[in-house]
Amino acid sequence: MSLEIGQNGYYLVLSYKKLFKYQKEVRENLSFDARISYLHFILGLILVCLLTWTFVLFTTLIAGKALTFKHIN
């Protein structure tokens, strides 16, 4: 499971680098502003999911069991 988190983190970093490179090229070469701010939002959501996944992994490793939720009637 930690291998998957590392792989997803690696691709997230590559995605951020690619996005920042694209934004720099747009600023330097185009006269209009490309509307790609939603990509920052999507990558942010992916980051939140990745951090949650990492938290669950470490909690599971420390506690020795998976997190459970109590059903309240």
PDB file of C-alpha atoms in Angstrom:
ATOM      1  CA  MET A   1       0.000   0.000   0.000  1.00  0.00           C
ATOM      2  CA  SER A   2       2.856   2.399   0.696  1.00  0.00           C
ATOM      3  CA  LEU A   3       4.194   1.756  -2.795  1.00  0.00           C
ATOM      4  CA  GLU A   4       0.915   3.011  -4.257  1.00  0.00           C
ATOM      5  CA  ILE A   5       1.020   6.132  -2.095  1.00  0.00           C
ATOM      6  CA  GLY A   6       4.574   6.829  -3.230  1.00  0.00           C
ATOM      7  CA  GLN A   7       3.659   6.296  -6.866  1.00  0.00           C
ATOM      8  CA  ASN A   8       0.635   8.579  -6.608  1.00  0.00           C
ATOM      9  CA  GLY A   9       2.728  11.198  -4.831  1.00  0.00           C
ATOM     10  CA  TYR A  10       5.347  11.006  -7.572  1.00  0.00           C
ATOM     11  CA  TYR A  11       2.764  11.542 -10.303  1.00  0.00           C
ATOM     12  CA  LEU A  12       1.163  14.364  -8.329  1.00  0.00           C
ATOM     13  CA  VAL A  13       4.526  16.155  -8.145  1.00  0.00           C
ATOM     14  CA  LEU A  14       5.042  15.615 -11.877  1.00  0.00           C
ATOM     15  CA  SER A  15       1.570  16.998 -12.557  1.00  0.00           C
ATOM     16  CA  TYR A  16       2.271  20.134 -10.515  1.00  0.00           C
ATOM     17  CA  LYS A  17       5.591  20.631 -12.313  1.00  0.00           C
ATOM     18  CA  LYS A  18       3.917  20.211 -15.704  1.00  0.00           C
ATOM     19  CA  LEU A  19       1.149  22.642 -14.759  1.00  0.00           C
ATOM     20  CA  PHE A  20       3.587  25.312 -13.545  1.00  0.00           C
ATOM     21  CA  LYS A  21       5.711  24.878 -16.679  1.00  0.00           C
ATOM     22  CA  TYR A  22       2.628  25.238 -18.869  1.00  0.00           C
ATOM     23  CA  GLN A  23       1.539  28.371 -17.010  1.00  0.00           C
ATOM     24  CA  LYS A  24       4.984  29.905 -17.447  1.00  0.00           C
ATOM     25  CA  GLU A  25       4.957  29.166 -21.187  1.00  0.00           C
ATOM     26  CA  VAL A  26       1.473  30.649 -21.534  1.00  0.00           C
ATOM     27  CA  ARG A  27       2.541  33.862 -19.765  1.00  0.00           C
ATOM     28  CA  GLU A  28       5.607  34.174 -21.986  1.00  0.00           C
ATOM     29  CA  ASN A  29       4.059  33.278 -25.347  1.00  0.00           C
ATOM     30  CA  LEU A  30       0.367  34.120 -25.355  1.00  0.00           C
ATOM     31  CA  SER A  31      -1.407  37.422 -25.063  1.00  0.00           C
ATOM     32  CA  PHE A  32      -4.456  35.987 -23.308  1.00  0.00           C
ATOM     33  CA  ASP A  33      -4.871  34.272 -19.966  1.00  0.00           C
ATOM     34  CA  ALA A  34      -5.613  30.548 -20.187  1.00  0.00           C
ATOM     35  CA  ARG A  35      -8.374  29.617 -17.749  1.00  0.00           C
ATOM     36  CA  ILE A  36      -6.850  26.591 -16.050  1.00  0.00           C
ATOM     37  CA  SER A  37      -7.330  27.472 -12.386  1.00  0.00           C
ATOM     38  CA  TYR A  38      -9.643  24.470 -12.043  1.00  0.00           C
ATOM     39  CA  LEU A  39      -6.592  22.242 -12.509  1.00  0.00           C
ATOM     40  CA  HIS A  40      -5.100  23.621  -9.301  1.00  0.00           C
ATOM     41  CA  PHE A  41      -8.354  22.748  -7.547  1.00  0.00           C
ATOM     42  CA  ILE A  42      -8.352  19.189  -8.932  1.00  0.00           C
ATOM     43  CA  LEU A  43      -4.709  18.628  -8.002  1.00  0.00           C
ATOM     44  CA  GLY A  44      -5.484  20.006  -4.546  1.00  0.00           C
ATOM     45  CA  LEU A  45      -8.298  17.484  -4.157  1.00  0.00           C
ATOM     46  CA  ILE A  46      -5.952  14.702  -5.212  1.00  0.00           C
ATOM     47  CA  LEU A  47      -3.433  15.938  -2.637  1.00  0.00           C
ATOM     48  CA  VAL A  48      -6.091  15.858   0.097  1.00  0.00           C
ATOM     49  CA  CYS A  49      -7.026  12.290  -0.880  1.00  0.00           C
ATOM     50  CA  LEU A  50      -3.363  11.265  -0.881  1.00  0.00           C
ATOM     51  CA  LEU A  51      -2.797  12.797   2.560  1.00  0.00           C
ATOM     52  CA  THR A  52      -5.902  11.055   3.898  1.00  0.00           C
ATOM     53  CA  TRP A  53      -4.710   7.771   2.438  1.00  0.00           C
ATOM     54  CA  THR A  54      -1.308   8.275   4.066  1.00  0.00           C
ATOM     55  CA  PHE A  55      -2.934   9.102   7.418  1.00  0.00           C
ATOM     56  CA  VAL A  56      -5.053   5.942   7.256  1.00  0.00           C
ATOM     57  CA  LEU A  57      -1.992   3.848   6.388  1.00  0.00           C
ATOM     58  CA  PHE A  58       0.053   5.168   9.313  1.00  0.00           C
ATOM     59  CA  THR A  59      -2.885   4.912  11.694  1.00  0.00           C
ATOM     60  CA  THR A  60      -3.414   1.321  10.618  1.00  0.00           C
ATOM     61  CA  LEU A  61       0.270   0.507  11.069  1.00  0.00           C
ATOM     62  CA  ILE A  62       0.445   2.137  14.496  1.00  0.00           C
ATOM     63  CA  ALA A  63      -2.847   0.797  15.839  1.00  0.00           C
ATOM     64  CA  GLY A  64      -2.426  -2.596  14.216  1.00  0.00           C
ATOM     65  CA  LYS A  65      -5.937  -2.589  12.826  1.00  0.00           C
ATOM     66  CA  ALA A  66      -8.017  -0.670  10.349  1.00  0.00           C
ATOM     67  CA  LEU A  67     -10.076   2.315  11.402  1.00  0.00           C
ATOM     68  CA  THR A  68     -13.690   1.451  12.091  1.00  0.00           C
ATOM     69  CA  PHE A  69     -16.745   3.617  12.380  1.00  0.00           C
ATOM     70  CA  LYS A  70     -19.450   2.938  14.922  1.00  0.00           C
ATOM     71  CA  HIS A  71     -22.997   2.721  13.655  1.00  0.00           C
ATOM     72  CA  ILE A  72     -25.275   4.813  15.828  1.00  0.00           C
ATOM     73  CA  ASN A  73     -28.927   3.793  15.923  1.00  0.00           C
TER      74      ASN A  73
END
